[in-house]
Coordinates of C-alpha atoms in Angstrom, one line a residue:
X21 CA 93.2 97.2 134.8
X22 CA 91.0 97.5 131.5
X23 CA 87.4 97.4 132.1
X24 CA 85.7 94.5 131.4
X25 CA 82.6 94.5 129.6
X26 CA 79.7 92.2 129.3
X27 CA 77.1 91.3 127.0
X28 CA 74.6 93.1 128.6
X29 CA 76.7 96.6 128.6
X30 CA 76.5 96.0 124.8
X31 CA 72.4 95.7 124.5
X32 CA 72.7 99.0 126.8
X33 CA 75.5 100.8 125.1
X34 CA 73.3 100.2 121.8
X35 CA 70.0 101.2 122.9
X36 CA 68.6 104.6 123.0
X37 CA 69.1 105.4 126.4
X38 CA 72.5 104.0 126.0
X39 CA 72.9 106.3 123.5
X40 CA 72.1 109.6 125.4
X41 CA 74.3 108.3 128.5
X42 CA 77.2 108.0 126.1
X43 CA 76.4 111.5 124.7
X44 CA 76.3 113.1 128.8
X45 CA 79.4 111.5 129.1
X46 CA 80.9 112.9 126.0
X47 CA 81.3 116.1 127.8
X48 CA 83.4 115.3 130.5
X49 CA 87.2 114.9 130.8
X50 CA 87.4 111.3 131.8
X51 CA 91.1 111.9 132.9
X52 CA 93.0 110.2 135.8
X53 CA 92.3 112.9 138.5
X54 CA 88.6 113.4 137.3
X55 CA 87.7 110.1 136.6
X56 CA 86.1 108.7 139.8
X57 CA 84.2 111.6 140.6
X58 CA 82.8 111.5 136.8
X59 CA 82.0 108.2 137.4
X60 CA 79.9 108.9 140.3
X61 CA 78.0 111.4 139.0
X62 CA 77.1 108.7 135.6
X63 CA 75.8 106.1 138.6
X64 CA 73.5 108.5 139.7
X65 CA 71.8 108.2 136.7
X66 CA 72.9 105.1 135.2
X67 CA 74.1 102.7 138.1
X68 CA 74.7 99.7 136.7
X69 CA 76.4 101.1 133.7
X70 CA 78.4 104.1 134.2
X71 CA 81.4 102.2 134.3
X72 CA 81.0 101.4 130.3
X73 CA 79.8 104.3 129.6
X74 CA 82.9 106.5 130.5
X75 CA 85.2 103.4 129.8
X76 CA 83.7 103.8 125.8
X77 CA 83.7 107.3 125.4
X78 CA 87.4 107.0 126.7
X79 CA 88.5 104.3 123.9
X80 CA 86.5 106.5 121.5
X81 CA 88.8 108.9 121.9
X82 CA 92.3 107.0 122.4
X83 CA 91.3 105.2 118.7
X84 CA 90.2 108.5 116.9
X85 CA 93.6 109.0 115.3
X86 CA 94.0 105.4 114.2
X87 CA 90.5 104.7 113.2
X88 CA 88.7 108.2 112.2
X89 CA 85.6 107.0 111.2
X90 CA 84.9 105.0 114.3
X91 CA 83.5 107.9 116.4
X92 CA 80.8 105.2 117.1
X93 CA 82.2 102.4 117.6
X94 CA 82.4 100.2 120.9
X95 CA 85.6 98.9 121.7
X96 CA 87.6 96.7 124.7
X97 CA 90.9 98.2 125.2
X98 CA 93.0 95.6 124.4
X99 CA 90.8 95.1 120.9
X100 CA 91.1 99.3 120.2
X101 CA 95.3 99.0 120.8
X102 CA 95.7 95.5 118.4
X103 CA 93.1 97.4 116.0
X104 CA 94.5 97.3 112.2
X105 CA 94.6 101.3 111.0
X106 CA 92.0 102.6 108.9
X107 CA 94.4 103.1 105.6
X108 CA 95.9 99.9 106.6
X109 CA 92.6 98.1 106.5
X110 CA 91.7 99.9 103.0
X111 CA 94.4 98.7 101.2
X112 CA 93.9 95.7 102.2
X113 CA 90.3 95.5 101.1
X114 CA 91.3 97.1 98.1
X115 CA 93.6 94.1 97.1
X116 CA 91.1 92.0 97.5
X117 CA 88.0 93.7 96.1
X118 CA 85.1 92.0 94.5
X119 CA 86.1 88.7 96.4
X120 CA 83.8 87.0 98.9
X121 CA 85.7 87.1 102.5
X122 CA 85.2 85.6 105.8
X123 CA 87.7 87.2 108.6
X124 CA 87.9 84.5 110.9
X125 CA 89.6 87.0 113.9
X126 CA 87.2 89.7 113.4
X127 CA 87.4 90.9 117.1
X128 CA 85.1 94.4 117.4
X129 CA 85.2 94.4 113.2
X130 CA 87.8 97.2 112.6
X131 CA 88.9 94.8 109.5
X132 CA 85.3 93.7 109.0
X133 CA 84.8 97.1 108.4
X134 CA 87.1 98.2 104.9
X135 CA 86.8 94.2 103.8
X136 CA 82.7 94.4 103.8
X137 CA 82.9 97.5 101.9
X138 CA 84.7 96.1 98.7
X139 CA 83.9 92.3 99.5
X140 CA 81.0 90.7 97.3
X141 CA 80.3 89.3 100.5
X142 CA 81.9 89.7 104.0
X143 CA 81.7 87.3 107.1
X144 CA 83.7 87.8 110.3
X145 CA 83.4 85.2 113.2
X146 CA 84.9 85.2 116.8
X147 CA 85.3 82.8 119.8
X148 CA 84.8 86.2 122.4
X149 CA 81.0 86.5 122.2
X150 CA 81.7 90.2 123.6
X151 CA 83.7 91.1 120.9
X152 CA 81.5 89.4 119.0
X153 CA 78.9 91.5 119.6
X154 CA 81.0 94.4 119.3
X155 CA 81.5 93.3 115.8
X156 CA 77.7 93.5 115.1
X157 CA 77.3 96.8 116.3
X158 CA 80.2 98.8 114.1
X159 CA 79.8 96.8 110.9
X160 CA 76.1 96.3 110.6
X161 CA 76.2 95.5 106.8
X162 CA 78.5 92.0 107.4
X163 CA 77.1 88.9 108.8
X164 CA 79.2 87.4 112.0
X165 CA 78.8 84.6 114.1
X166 CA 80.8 82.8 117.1
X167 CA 83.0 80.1 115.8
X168 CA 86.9 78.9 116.4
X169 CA 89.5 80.2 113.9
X170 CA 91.2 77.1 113.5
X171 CA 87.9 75.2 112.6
X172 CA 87.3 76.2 108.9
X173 CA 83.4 76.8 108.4
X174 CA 83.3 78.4 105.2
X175 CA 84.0 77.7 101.6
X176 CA 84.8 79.3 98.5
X177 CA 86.0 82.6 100.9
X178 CA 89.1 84.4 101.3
X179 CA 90.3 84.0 105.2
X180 CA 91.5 87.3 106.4
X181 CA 93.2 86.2 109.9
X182 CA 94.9 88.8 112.5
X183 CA 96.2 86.4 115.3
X184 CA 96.7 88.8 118.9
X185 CA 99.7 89.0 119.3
X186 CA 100.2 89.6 122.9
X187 CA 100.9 87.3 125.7
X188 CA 99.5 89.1 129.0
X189 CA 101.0 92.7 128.8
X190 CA 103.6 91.6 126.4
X191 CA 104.1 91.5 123.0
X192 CA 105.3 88.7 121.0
X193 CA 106.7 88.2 117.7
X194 CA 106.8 84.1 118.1
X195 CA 104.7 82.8 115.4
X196 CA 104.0 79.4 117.8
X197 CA 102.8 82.0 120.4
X198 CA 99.9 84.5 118.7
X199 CA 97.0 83.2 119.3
X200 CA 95.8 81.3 117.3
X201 CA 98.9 80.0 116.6
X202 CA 100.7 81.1 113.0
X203 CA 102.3 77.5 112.3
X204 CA 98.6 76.1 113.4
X205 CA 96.6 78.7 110.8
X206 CA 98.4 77.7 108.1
X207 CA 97.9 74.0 108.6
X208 CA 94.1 74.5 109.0
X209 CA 93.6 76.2 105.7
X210 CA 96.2 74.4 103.5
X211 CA 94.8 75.0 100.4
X212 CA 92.7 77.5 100.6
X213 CA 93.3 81.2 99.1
X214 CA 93.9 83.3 102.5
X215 CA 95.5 86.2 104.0
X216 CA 97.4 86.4 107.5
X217 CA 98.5 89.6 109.3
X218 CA 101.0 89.1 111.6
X219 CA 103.9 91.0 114.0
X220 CA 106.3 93.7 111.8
X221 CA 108.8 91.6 113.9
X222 CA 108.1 88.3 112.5
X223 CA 111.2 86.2 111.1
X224 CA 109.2 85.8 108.0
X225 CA 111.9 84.2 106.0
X226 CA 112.0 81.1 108.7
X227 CA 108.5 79.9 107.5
X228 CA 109.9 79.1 103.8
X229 CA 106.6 81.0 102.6
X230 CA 105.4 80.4 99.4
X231 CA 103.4 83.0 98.8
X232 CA 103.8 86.9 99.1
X233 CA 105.3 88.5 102.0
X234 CA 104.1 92.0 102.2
X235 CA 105.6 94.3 105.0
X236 CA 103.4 97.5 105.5
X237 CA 104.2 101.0 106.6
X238 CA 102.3 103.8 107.5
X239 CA 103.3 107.4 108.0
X240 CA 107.1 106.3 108.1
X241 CA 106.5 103.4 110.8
X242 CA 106.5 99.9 110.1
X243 CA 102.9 98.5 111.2
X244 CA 102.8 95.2 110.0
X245 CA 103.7 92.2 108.4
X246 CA 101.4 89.9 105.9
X247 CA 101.2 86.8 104.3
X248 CA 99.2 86.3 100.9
X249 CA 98.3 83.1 99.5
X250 CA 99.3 81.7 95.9
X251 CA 95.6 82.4 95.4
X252 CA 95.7 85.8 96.2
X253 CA 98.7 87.4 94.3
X254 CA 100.9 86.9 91.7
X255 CA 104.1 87.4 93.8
X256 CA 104.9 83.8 94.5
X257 CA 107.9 83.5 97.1
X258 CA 108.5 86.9 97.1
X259 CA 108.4 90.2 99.1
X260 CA 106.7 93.6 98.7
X261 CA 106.9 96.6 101.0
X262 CA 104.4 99.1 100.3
X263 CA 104.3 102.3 102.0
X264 CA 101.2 104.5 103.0
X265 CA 100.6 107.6 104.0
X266 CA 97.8 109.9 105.8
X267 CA 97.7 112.5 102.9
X268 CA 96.5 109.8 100.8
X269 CA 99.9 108.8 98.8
X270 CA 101.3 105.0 98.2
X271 CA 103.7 103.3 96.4
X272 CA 105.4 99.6 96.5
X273 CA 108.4 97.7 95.5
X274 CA 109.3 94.2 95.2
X275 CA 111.7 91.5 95.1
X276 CA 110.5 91.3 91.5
X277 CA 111.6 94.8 90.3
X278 CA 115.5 95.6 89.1
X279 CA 118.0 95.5 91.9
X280 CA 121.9 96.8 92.3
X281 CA 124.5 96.3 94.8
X282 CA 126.9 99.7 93.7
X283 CA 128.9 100.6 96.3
X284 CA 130.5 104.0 95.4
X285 CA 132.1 106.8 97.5
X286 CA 129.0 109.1 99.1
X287 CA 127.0 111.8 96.8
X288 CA 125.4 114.9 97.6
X289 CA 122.4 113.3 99.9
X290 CA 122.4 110.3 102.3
X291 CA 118.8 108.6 102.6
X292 CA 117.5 106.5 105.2
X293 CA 115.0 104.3 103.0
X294 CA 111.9 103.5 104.6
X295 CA 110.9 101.1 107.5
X296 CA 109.0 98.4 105.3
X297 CA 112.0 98.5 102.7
X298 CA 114.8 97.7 105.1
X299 CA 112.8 95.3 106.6
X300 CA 111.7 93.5 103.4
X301 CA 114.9 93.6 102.4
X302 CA 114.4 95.6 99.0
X303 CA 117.3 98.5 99.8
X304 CA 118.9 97.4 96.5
X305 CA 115.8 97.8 94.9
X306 CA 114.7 100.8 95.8
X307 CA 118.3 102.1 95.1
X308 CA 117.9 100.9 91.5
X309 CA 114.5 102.5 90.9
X310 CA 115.9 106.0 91.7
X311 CA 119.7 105.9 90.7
X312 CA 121.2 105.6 94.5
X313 CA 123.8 103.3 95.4
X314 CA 125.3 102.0 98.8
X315 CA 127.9 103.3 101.1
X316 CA 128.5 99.9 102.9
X317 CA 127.0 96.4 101.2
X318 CA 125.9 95.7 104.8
X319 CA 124.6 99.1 105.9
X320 CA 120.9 100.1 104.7
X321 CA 121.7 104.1 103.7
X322 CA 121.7 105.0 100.1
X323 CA 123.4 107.9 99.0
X324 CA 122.7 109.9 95.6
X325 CA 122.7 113.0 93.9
X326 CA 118.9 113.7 93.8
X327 CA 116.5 112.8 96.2
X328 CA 113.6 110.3 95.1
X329 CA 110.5 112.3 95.2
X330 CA 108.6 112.3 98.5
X331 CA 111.9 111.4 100.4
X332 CA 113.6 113.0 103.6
X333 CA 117.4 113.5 102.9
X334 CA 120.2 114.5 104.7
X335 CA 122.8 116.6 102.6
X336 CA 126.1 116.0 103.4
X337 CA 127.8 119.4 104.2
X338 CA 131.0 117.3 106.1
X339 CA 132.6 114.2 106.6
X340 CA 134.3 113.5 110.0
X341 CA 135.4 110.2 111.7
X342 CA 133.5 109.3 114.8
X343 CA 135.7 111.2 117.4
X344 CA 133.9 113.7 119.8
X345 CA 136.6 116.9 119.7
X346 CA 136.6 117.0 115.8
X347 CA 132.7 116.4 115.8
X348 CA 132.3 119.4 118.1
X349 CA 134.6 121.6 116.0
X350 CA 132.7 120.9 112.9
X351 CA 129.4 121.2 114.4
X352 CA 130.2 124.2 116.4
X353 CA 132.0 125.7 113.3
X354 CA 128.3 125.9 111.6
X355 CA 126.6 126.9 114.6
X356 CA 124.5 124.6 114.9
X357 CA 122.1 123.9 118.7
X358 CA 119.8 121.1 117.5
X359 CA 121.4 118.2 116.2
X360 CA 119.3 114.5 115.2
X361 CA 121.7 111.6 115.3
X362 CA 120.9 108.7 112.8
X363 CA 122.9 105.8 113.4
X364 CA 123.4 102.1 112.1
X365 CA 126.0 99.6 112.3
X366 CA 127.8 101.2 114.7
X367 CA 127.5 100.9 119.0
X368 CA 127.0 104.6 119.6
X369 CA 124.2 106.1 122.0
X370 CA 122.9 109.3 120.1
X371 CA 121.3 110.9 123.0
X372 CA 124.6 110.6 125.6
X373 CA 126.7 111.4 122.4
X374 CA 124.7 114.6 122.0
X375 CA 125.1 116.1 125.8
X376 CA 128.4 115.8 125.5
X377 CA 128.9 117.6 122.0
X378 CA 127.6 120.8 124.1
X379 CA 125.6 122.1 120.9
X380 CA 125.4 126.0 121.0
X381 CA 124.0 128.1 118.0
X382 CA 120.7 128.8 115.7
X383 CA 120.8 126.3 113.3
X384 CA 119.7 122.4 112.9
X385 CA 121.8 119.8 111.3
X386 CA 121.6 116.2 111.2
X387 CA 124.7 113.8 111.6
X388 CA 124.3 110.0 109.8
X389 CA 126.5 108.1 111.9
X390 CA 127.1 104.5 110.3
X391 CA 130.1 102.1 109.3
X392 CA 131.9 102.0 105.6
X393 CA 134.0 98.4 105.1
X394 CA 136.2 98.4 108.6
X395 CA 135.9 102.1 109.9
X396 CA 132.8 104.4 111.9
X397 CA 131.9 107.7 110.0
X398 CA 130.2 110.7 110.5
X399 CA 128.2 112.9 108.3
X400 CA 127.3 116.1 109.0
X401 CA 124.6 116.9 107.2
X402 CA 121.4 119.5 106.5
X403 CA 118.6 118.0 106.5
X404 CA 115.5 118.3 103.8
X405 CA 111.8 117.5 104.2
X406 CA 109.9 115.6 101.7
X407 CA 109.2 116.7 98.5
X408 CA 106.0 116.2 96.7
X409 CA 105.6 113.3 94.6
X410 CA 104.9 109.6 94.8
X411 CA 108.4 107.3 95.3

């Protein structure tokens, strides 16, 4: 089990000599076989706190990717795992700049953090005083304080709410079961201008929102799903997928833009359209911003001629129906040992599939595996990184 930590490991962990335990402990492995004996050597000095000493410098280093600046931060596990990314958490701020914000789930601040830095003023408030005082420690320059989420005690101020959504070890993607409940948020701040983060999974479109619905991807994975306000954006009943990356790129799409539904016989490339596209429901879109069209009305790969700038592709070399001895031929026809299988709208287990195709050779092709109107196809296919460029 995680550890637990108390209000008084925080006033330790932030005082000096809290400060040059966590830097002894720095240096040690704090893995599963090392850990106990680690421990005991911290209790020699520090008795009472070893325990959160090594437990910190561990979450430290499990959030480093996610959060890079927060080399200093305290953290509980659960709060480091539900933790909004740092690019995540700046383009949200960025959307809102300039507007005074009060982030009524603040949990250890990693939020707080990117809203207080473009917020004309920033508030974050918690009912877990440990947390709480977590909060207070990474995001000195924002004011918090202990109060309920569904108990509005601020005005004028954006809400910025990130209900958990975990029900003991699970996940859940209920909006009745995050706590604080979605369907109970929205009631207590009816009319004000607010912003709720919620599961990638959430069936948005049963809440008959009626402001924006933004789904948000990072590095090619879907990481969450938001709701904006009428007060907020000027997308009203609409979605937007917006995709970021670590090198610092970004781009959108809404329901808003131009949209197609060609269906044509396949081009030269076949292109698996982002995460937060598909599961805005913007494919059409996105095929009518860069000249693509659709193999199957139903199906979410685009094929074209040219890929869009910045997008992985798969160029088609063969086309096959789905049946093992012919697959094997083509595939062992172009030598190929290392095949990816991409597959939608069809019941087909890539990895069992693959045994069984008993790849032999230097090369490595991908195969897009999906249905067109009544009938499974195969596309054998070489595949091609990213360009440069925005999408």
């Amino acid at each position: 089990m995680a550890y637990e930590f108390s209000l008084g490991d925080i006033a330790f962990l932030k005082s000096g000599e809290g400060a040059d335990a966590l830097d002894a402990a720095s240096d040690l492995l704090l893995t599963e076989r090392s850990l106990i004996s680690e421990i005991d050597g911290l209790r020699r000095r520090w008795p009472q706190f070893a325990a959160a000493v090594a437990e910190t410098v561990r979450l430290r280093r499990k959030a480093a990717a996610k959060l890079p600046g927060a080399h200093d931060w305290l953290f509980t596990d659960d709060a480091a795992q539900q933790a909004t990314p740092t690019l995540v958490g700046k383009h949200r701020a960025q959307r809102l700049r300039g507007r005074a914000i009060h982030d009524v789930t603040c949990s250890i601040g990693a939020d707080l953090y990117e809203l207080a830095k473009t917020a004309s003023v920033a508030v974050g408030s918690d009912l877990d005083p440990v947390r709480l005082a977590m909060a207070a420690a990474n995001v000195p320059g924002a004011a918090v304080a202990r109060a309920d989420a569904l108990r509005p005690c601020t005005r004028d101020a954006v809400l910025v709410a990130d209900p958990a959504r975990r029900t003991g070890a699970r996940r859940t993607s209920d909006p009745s079961a995050l706590q604080p409940p979605l369907p109970s948020l929205l009631s207590a701040y009816k009319g004000r201008d607010f912003v709720i983060k919620c599961a990638p999974g959430l069936d948005y479109r049963e809440l008959n929102w009626e402001g924006e619905t933004e789904i948000v991807s990072l590095d090619g994975g879907v990481r969450e799903c938001t709701l904006w306000s009428p007060g907020v954006t000027e997308l009203h009943s609409q979605t937007r997928a917006t995709v970021l990356n670590s090198d610092g790129s970004s781009w959108s799409i809404s329901s808003m833009d131009p949209c197609v539904a060609a269906q044509r016989a396949p081009g030269r490339f076949i292109i698996d359209p982002d995460g937060a596209v598909v599961r805005a429901g913007l494919v059409r879109h996105y095929a009518a911003r860069h000249g693509l069209w659709q193999l199957d009305p139903h199906i979410a790969y685009l094929t074209g001629d040219v890929l869009p700038p910045g997008t992985r592709g798969h160029e088609i070399l063969a086309t096959a129906p789905l049946r093992e001895k012919q697959i094997r031929r083509e595939l062992a026809a172009r030598e190929c040992g290392s095949l990816e299988i991409l597959v939608r709208g069809v019941n087909l287990d890539p990895d069992a599939f693959r045994k069984r195709l008993k790849l032999r050779g230097p090369r490595a092709l991908s195969m897009v595996v999906t249905r067109i109107g009544e009938r499974a196809a195969a596309f054998i296919c070489l595949p091609h990184a990213p360009s440069a460029g925005a999408r």
